[in-house]
PDB file of N, CA and C in Angstrom:
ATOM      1  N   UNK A   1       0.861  -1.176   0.000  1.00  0.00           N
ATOM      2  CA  UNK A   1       0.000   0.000   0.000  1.00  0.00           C
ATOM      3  C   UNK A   1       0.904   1.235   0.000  1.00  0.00           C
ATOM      4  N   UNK A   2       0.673   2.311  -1.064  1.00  0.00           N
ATOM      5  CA  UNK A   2       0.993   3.683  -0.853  1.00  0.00           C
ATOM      6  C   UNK A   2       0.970   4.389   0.387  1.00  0.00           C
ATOM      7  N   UNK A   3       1.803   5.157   0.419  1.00  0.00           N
ATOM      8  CA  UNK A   3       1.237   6.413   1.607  1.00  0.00           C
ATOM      9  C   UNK A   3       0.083   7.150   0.864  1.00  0.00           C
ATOM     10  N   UNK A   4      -0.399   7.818  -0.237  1.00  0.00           N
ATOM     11  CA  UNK A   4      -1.406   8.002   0.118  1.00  0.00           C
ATOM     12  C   UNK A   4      -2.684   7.199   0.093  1.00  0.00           C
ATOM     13  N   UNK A   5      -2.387   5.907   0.070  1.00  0.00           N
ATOM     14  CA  UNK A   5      -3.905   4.627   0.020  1.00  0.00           C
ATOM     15  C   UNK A   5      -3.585   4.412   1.595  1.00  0.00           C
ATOM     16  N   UNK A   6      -2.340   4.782   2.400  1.00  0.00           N
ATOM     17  CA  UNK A   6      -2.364   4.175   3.639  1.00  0.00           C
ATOM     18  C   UNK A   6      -3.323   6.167   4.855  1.00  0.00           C
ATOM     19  N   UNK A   7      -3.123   6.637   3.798  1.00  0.00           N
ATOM     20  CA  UNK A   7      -3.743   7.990   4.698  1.00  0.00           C
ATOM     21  C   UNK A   7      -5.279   7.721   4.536  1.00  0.00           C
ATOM     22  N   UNK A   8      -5.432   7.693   2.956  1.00  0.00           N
ATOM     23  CA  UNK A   8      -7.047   7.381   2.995  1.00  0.00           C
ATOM     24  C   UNK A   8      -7.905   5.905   4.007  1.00  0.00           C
ATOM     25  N   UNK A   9      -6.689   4.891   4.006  1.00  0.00           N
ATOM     26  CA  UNK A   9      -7.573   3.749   4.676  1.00  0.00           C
ATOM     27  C   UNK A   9      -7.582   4.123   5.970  1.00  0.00           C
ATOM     28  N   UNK A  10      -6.485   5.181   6.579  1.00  0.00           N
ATOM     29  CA  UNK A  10      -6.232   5.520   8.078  1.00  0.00           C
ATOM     30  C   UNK A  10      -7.889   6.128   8.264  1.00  0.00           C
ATOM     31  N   UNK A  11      -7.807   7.357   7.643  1.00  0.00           N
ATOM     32  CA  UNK A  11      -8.467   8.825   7.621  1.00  0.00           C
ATOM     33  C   UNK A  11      -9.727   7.645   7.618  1.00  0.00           C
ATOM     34  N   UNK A  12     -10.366   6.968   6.585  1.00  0.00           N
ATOM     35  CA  UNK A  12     -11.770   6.321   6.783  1.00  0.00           C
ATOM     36  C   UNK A  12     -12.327   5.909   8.179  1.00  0.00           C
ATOM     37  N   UNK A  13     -10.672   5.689   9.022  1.00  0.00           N
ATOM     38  CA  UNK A  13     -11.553   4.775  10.361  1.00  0.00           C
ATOM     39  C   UNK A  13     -11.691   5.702  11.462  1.00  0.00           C
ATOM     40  N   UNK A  14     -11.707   6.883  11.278  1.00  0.00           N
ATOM     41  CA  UNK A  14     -12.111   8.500  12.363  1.00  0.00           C
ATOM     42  C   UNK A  14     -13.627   8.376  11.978  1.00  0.00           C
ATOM     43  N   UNK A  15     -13.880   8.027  13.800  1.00  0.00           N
ATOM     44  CA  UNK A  15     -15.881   8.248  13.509  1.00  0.00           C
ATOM     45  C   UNK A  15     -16.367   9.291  13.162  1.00  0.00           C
ATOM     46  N   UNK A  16     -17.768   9.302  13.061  1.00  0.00           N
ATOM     47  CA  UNK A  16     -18.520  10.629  12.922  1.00  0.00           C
ATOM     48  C   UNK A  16     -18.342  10.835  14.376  1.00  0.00           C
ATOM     49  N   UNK A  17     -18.302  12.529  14.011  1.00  0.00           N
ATOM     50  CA  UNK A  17     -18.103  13.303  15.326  1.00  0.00           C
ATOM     51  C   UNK A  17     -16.762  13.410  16.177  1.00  0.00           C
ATOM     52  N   UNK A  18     -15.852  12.944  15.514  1.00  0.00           N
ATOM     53  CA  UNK A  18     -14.215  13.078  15.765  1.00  0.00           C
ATOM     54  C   UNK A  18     -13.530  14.007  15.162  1.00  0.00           C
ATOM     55  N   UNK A  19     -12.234  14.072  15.670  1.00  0.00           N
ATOM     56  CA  UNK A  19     -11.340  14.757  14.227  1.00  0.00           C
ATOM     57  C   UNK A  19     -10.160  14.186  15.125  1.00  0.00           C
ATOM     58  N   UNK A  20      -9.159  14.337  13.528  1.00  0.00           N
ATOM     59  CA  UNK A  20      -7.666  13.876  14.264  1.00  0.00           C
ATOM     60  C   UNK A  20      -7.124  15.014  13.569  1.00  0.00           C
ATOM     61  N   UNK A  21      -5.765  15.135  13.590  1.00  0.00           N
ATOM     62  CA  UNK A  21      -4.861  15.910  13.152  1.00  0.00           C
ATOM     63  C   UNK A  21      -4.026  15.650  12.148  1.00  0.00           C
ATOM     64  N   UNK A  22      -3.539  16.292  11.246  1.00  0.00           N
ATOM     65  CA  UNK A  22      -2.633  15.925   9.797  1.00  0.00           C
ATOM     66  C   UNK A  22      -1.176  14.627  10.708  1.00  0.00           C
ATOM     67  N   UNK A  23      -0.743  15.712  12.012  1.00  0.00           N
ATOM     68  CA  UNK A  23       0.389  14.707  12.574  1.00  0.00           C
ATOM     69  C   UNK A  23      -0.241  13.403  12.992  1.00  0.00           C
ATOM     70  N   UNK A  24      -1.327  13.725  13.482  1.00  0.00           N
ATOM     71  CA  UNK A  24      -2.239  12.123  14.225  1.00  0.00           C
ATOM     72  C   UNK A  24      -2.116  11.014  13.300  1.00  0.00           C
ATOM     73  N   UNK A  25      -2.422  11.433  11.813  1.00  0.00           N
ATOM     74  CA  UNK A  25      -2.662  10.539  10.580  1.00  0.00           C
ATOM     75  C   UNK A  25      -1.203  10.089  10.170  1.00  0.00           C
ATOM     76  N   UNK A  26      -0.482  11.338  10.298  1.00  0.00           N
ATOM     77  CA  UNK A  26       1.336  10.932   9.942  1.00  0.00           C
ATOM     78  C   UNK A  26       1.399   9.828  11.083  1.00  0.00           C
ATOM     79  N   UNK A  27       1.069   9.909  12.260  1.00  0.00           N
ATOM     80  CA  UNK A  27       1.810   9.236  13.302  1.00  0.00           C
ATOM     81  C   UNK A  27       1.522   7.760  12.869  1.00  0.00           C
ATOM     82  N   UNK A  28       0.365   7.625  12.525  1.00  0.00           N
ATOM     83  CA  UNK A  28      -0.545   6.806  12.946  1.00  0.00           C
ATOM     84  C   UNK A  28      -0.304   5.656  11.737  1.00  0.00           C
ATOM     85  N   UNK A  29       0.170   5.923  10.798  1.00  0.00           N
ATOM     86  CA  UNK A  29       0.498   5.360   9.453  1.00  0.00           C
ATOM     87  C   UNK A  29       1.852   5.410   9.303  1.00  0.00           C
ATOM     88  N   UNK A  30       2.562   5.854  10.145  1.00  0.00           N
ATOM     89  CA  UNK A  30       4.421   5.445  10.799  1.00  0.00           C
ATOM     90  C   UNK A  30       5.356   5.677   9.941  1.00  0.00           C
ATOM     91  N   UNK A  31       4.645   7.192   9.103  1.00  0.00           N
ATOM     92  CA  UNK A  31       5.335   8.292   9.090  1.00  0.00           C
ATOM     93  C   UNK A  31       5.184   9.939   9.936  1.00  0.00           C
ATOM     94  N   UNK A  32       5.590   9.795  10.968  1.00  0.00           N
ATOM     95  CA  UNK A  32       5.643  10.584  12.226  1.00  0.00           C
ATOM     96  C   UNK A  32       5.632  12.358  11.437  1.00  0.00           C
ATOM     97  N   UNK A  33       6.848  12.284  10.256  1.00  0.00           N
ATOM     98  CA  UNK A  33       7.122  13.652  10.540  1.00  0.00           C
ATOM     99  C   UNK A  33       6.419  14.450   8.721  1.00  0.00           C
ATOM    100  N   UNK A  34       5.912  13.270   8.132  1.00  0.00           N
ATOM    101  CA  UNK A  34       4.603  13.675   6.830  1.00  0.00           C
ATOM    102  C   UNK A  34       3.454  14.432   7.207  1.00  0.00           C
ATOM    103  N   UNK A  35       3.335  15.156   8.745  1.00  0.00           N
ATOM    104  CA  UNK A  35       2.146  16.032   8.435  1.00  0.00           C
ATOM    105  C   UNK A  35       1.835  16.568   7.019  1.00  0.00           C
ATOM    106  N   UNK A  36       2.687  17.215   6.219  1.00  0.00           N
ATOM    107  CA  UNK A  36       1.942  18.282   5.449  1.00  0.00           C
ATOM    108  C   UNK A  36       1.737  16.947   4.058  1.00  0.00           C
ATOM    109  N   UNK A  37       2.836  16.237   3.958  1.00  0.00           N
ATOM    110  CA  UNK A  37       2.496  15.053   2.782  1.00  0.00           C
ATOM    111  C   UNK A  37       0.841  14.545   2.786  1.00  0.00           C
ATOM    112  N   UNK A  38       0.154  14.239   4.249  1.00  0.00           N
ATOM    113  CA  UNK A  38      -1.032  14.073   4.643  1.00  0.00           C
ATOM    114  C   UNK A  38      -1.679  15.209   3.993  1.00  0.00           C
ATOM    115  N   UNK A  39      -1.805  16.254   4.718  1.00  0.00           N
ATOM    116  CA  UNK A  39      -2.354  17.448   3.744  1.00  0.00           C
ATOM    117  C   UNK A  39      -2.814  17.679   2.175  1.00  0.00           C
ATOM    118  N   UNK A  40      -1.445  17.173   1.877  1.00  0.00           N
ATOM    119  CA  UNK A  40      -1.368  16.753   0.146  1.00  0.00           C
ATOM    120  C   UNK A  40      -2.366  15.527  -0.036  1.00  0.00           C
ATOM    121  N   UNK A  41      -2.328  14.383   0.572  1.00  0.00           N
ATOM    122  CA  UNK A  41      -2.439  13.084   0.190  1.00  0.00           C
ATOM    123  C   UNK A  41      -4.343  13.855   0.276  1.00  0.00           C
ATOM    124  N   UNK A  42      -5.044  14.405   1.459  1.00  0.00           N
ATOM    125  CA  UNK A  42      -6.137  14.629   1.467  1.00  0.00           C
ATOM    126  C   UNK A  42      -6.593  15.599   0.288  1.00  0.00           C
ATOM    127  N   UNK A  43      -6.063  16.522   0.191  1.00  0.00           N
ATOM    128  CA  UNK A  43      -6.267  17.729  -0.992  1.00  0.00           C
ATOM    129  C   UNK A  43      -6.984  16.732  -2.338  1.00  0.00           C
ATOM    130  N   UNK A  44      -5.630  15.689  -2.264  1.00  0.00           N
ATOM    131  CA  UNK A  44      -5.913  14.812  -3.698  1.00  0.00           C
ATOM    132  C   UNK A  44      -7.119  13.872  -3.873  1.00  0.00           C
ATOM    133  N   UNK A  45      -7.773  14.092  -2.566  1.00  0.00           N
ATOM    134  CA  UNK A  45      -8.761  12.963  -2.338  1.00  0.00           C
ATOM    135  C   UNK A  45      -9.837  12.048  -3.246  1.00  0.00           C
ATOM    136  N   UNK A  46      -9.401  11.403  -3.950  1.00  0.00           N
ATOM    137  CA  UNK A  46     -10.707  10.400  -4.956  1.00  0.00           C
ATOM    138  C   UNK A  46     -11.587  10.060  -4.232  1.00  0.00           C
ATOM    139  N   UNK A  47     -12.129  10.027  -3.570  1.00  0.00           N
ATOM    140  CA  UNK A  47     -13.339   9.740  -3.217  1.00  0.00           C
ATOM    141  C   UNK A  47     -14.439  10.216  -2.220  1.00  0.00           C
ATOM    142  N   UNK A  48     -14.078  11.615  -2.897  1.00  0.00           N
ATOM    143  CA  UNK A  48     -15.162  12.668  -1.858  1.00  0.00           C
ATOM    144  C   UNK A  48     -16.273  11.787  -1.084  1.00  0.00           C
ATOM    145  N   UNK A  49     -16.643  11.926  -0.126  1.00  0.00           N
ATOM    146  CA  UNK A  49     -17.641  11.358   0.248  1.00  0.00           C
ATOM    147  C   UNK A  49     -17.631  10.472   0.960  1.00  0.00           C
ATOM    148  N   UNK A  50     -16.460   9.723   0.886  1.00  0.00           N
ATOM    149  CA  UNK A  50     -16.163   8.685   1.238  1.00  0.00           C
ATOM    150  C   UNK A  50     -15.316   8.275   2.163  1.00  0.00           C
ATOM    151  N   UNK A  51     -14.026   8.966   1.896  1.00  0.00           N
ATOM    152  CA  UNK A  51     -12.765   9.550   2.755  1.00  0.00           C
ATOM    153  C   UNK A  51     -12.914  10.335   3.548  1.00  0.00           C
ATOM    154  N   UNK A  52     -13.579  10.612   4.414  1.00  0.00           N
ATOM    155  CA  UNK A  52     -14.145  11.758   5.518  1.00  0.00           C
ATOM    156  C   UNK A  52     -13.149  12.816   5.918  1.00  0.00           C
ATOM    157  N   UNK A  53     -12.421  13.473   4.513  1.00  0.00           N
ATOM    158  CA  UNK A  53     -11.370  14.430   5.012  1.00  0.00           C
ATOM    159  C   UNK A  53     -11.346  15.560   5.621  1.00  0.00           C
ATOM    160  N   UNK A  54     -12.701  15.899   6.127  1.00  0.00           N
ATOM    161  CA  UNK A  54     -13.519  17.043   6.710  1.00  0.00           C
ATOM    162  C   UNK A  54     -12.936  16.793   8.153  1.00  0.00           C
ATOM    163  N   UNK A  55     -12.693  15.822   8.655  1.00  0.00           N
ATOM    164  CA  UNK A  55     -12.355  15.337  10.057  1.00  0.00           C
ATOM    165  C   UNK A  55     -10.757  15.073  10.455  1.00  0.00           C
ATOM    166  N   UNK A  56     -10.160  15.858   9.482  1.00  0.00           N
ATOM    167  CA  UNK A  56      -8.712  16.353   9.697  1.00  0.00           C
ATOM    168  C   UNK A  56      -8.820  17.351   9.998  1.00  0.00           C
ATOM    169  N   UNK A  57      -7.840  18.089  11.081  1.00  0.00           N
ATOM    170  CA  UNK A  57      -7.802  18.913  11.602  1.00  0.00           C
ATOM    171  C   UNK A  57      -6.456  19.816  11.744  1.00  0.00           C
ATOM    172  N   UNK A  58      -5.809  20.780  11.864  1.00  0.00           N
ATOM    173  CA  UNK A  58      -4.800  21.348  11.940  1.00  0.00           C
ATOM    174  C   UNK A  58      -4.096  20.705  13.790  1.00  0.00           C
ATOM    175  N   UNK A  59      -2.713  20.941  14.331  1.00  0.00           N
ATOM    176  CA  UNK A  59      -2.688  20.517  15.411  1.00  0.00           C
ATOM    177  C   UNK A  59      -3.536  21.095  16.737  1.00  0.00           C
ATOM    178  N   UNK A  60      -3.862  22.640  16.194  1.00  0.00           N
ATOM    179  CA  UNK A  60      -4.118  23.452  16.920  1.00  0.00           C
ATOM    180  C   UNK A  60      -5.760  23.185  17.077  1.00  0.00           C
ATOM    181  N   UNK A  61      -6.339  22.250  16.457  1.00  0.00           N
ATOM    182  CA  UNK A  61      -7.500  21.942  16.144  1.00  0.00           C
ATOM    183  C   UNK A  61      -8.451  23.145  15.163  1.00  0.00           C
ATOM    184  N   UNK A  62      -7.584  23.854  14.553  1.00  0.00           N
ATOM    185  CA  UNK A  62      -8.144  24.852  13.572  1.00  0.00           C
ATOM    186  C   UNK A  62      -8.295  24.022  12.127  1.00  0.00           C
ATOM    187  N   UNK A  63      -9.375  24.000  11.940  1.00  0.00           N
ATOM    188  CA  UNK A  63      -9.901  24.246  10.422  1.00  0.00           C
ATOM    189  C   UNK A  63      -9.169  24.834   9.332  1.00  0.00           C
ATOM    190  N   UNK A  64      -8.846  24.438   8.082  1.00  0.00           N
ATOM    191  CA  UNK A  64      -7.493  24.818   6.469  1.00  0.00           C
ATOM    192  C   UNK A  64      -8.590  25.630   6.021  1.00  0.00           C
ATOM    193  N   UNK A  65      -8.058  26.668   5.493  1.00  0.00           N
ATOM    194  CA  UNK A  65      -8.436  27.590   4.639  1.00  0.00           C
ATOM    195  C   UNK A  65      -8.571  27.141   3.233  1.00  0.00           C
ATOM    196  N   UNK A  66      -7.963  25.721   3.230  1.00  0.00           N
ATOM    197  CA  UNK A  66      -7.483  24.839   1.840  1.00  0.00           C
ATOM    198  C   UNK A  66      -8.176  23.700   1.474  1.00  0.00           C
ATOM    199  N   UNK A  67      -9.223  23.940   2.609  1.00  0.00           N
ATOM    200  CA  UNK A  67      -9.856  22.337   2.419  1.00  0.00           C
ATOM    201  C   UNK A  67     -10.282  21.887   1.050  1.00  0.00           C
ATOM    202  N   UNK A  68     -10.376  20.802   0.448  1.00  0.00           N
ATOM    203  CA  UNK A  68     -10.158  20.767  -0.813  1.00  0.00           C
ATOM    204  C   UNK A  68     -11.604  20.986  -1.186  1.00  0.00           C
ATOM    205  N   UNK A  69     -12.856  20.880  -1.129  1.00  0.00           N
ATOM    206  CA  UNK A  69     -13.610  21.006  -1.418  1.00  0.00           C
ATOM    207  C   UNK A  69     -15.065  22.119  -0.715  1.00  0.00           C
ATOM    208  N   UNK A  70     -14.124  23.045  -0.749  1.00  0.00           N
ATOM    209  CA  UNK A  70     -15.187  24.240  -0.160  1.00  0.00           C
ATOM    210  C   UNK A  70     -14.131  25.334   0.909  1.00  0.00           C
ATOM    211  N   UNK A  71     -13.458  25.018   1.212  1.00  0.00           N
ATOM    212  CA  UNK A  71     -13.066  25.843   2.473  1.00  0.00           C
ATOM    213  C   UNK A  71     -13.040  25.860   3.962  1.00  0.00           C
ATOM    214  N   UNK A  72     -12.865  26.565   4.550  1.00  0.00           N
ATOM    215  CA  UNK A  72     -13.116  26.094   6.419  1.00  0.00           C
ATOM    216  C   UNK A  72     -14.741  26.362   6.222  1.00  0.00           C
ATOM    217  N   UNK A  73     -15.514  27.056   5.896  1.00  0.00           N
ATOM    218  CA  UNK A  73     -16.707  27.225   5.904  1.00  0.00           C
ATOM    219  C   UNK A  73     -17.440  26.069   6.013  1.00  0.00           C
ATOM    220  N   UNK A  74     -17.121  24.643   4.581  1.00  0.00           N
ATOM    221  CA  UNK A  74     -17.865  24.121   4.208  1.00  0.00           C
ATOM    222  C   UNK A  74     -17.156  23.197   5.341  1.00  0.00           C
ATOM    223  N   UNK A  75     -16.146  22.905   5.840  1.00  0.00           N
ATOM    224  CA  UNK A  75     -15.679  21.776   6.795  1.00  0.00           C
ATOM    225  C   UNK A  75     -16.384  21.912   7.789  1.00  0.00           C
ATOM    226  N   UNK A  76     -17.005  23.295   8.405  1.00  0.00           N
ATOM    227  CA  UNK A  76     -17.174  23.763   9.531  1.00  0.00           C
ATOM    228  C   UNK A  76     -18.705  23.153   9.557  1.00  0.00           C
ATOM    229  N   UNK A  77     -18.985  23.205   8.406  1.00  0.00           N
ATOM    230  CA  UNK A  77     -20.399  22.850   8.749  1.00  0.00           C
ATOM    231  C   UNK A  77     -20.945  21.502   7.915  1.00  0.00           C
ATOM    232  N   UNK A  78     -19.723  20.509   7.730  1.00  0.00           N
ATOM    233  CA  UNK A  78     -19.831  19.149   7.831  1.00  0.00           C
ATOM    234  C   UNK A  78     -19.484  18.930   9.222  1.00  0.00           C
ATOM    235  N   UNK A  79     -18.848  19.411   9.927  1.00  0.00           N
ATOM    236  CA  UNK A  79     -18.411  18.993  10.804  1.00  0.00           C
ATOM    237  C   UNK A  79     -19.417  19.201  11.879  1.00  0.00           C
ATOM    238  N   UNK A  80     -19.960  20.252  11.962  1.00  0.00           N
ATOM    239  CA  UNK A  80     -21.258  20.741  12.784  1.00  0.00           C
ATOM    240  C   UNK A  80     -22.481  19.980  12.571  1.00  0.00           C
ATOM    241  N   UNK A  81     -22.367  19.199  11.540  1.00  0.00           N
ATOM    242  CA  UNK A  81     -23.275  18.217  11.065  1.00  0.00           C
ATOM    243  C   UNK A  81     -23.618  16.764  11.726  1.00  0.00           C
ATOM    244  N   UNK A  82     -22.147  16.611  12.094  1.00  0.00           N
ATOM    245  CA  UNK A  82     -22.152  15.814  13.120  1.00  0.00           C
ATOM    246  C   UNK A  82     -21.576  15.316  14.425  1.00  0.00           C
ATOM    247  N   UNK A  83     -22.082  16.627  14.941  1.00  0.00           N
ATOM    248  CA  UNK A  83     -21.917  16.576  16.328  1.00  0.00           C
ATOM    249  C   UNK A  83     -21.025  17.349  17.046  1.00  0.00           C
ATOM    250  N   UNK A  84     -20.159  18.051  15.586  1.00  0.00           N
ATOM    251  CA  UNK A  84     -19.049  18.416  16.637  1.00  0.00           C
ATOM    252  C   UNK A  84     -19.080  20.446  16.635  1.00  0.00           C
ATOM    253  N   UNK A  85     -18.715  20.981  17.920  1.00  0.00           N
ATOM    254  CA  UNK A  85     -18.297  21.841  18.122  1.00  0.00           C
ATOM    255  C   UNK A  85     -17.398  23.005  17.240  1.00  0.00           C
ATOM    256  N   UNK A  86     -18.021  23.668  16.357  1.00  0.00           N
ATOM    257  CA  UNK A  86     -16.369  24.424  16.250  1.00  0.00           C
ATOM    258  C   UNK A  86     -16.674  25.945  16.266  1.00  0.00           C
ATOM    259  N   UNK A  87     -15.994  26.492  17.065  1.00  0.00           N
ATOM    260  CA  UNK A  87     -15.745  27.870  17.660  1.00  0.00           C
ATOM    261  C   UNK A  87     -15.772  29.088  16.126  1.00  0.00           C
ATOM    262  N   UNK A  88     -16.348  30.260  16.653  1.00  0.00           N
ATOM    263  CA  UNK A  88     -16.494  31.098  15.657  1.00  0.00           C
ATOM    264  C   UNK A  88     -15.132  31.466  14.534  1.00  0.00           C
ATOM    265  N   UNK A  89     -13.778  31.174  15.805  1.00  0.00           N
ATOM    266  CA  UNK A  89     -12.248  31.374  14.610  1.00  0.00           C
ATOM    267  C   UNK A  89     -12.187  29.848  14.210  1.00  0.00           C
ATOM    268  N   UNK A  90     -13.129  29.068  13.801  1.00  0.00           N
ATOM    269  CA  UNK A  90     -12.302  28.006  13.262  1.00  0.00           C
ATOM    270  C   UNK A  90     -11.820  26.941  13.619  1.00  0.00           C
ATOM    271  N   UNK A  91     -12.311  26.886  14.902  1.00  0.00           N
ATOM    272  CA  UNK A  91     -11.390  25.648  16.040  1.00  0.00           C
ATOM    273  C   UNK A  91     -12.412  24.984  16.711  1.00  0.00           C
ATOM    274  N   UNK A  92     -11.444  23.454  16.421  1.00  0.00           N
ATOM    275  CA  UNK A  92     -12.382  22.461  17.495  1.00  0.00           C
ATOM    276  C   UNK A  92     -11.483  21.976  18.464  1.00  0.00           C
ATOM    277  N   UNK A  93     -12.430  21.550  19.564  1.00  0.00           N
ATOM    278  CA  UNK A  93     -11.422  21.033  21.132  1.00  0.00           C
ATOM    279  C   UNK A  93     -11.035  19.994  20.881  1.00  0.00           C
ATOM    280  N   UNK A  94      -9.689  19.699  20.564  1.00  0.00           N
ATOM    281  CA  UNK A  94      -9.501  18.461  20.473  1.00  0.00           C
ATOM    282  C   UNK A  94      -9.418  17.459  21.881  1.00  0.00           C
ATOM    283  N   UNK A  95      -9.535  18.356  22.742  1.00  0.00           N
ATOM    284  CA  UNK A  95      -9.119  17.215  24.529  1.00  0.00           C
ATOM    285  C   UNK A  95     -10.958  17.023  24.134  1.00  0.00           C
ATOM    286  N   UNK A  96     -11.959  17.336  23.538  1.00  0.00           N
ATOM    287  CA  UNK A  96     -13.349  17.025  23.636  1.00  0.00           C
ATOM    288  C   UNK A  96     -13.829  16.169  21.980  1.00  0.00           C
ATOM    289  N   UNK A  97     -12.991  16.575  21.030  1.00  0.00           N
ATOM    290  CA  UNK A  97     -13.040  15.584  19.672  1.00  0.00           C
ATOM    291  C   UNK A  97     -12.020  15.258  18.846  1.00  0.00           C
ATOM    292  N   UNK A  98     -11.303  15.383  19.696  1.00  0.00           N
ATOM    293  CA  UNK A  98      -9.953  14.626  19.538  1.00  0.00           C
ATOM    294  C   UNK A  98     -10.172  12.710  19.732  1.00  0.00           C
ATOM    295  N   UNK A  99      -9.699  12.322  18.387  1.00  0.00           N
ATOM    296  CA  UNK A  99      -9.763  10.695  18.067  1.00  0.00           C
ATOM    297  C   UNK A  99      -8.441  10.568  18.172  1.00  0.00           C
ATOM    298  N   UNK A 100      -8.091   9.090  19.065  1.00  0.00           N
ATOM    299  CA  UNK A 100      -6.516   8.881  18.527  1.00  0.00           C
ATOM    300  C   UNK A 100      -6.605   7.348  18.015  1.00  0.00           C
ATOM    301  N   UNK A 101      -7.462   6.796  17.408  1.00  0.00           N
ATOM    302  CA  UNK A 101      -7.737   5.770  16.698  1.00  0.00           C
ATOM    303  C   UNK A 101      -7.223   4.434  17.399  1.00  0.00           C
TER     304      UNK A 101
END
């Protein structure tokens, strides 16, 4: 498996109502220091819809201005969709939806 088929199979298993972080997904797929490669690997995402890349998160638990398909706007309110919290600048608690898979 690729790194990016190993980000997308990671990224699929974050429930609804979670989020992890670009490093969470690097860590977690045992490349520790690919945060931003993750970034990339999501941007490129084939299978909108499917790949729940809305539920990546910055470390700071802030929302990308880059999200690939709409913006922090449209993340903000997939994400508000289900279940989760996010603050008027952009940010979710991760000690409250923080996943570490």
């Amino acid at each position: 498996m690729n790194f990016f088929e190993s980000v997308y199979q990671f990224v699929k298993t974050v429930p609804c109502g979670k989020v992890v972080s670009y490093g969470d997904v690097a860590k977690a797929i045992g490349s520790p220091r690919a945060s931003r490669q993750v970034g990339w690997a999501l941007h490129c995402n084939p299978e909108q819809g499917v790949i729940p890349c809305h539920r990546v998160v910055f470390r700071d638990g802030s929302l990308t201005d880059g999200f690939a398909f709409g913006g922090r706007e449209v993340q903000k309110a997939m994400l508000v969709a289900e279940g989760v919290e996010v603050s008027d600048d952009f940010k979710v608690d991760l000690n409250k939806y923080g996943w570490r898979g």
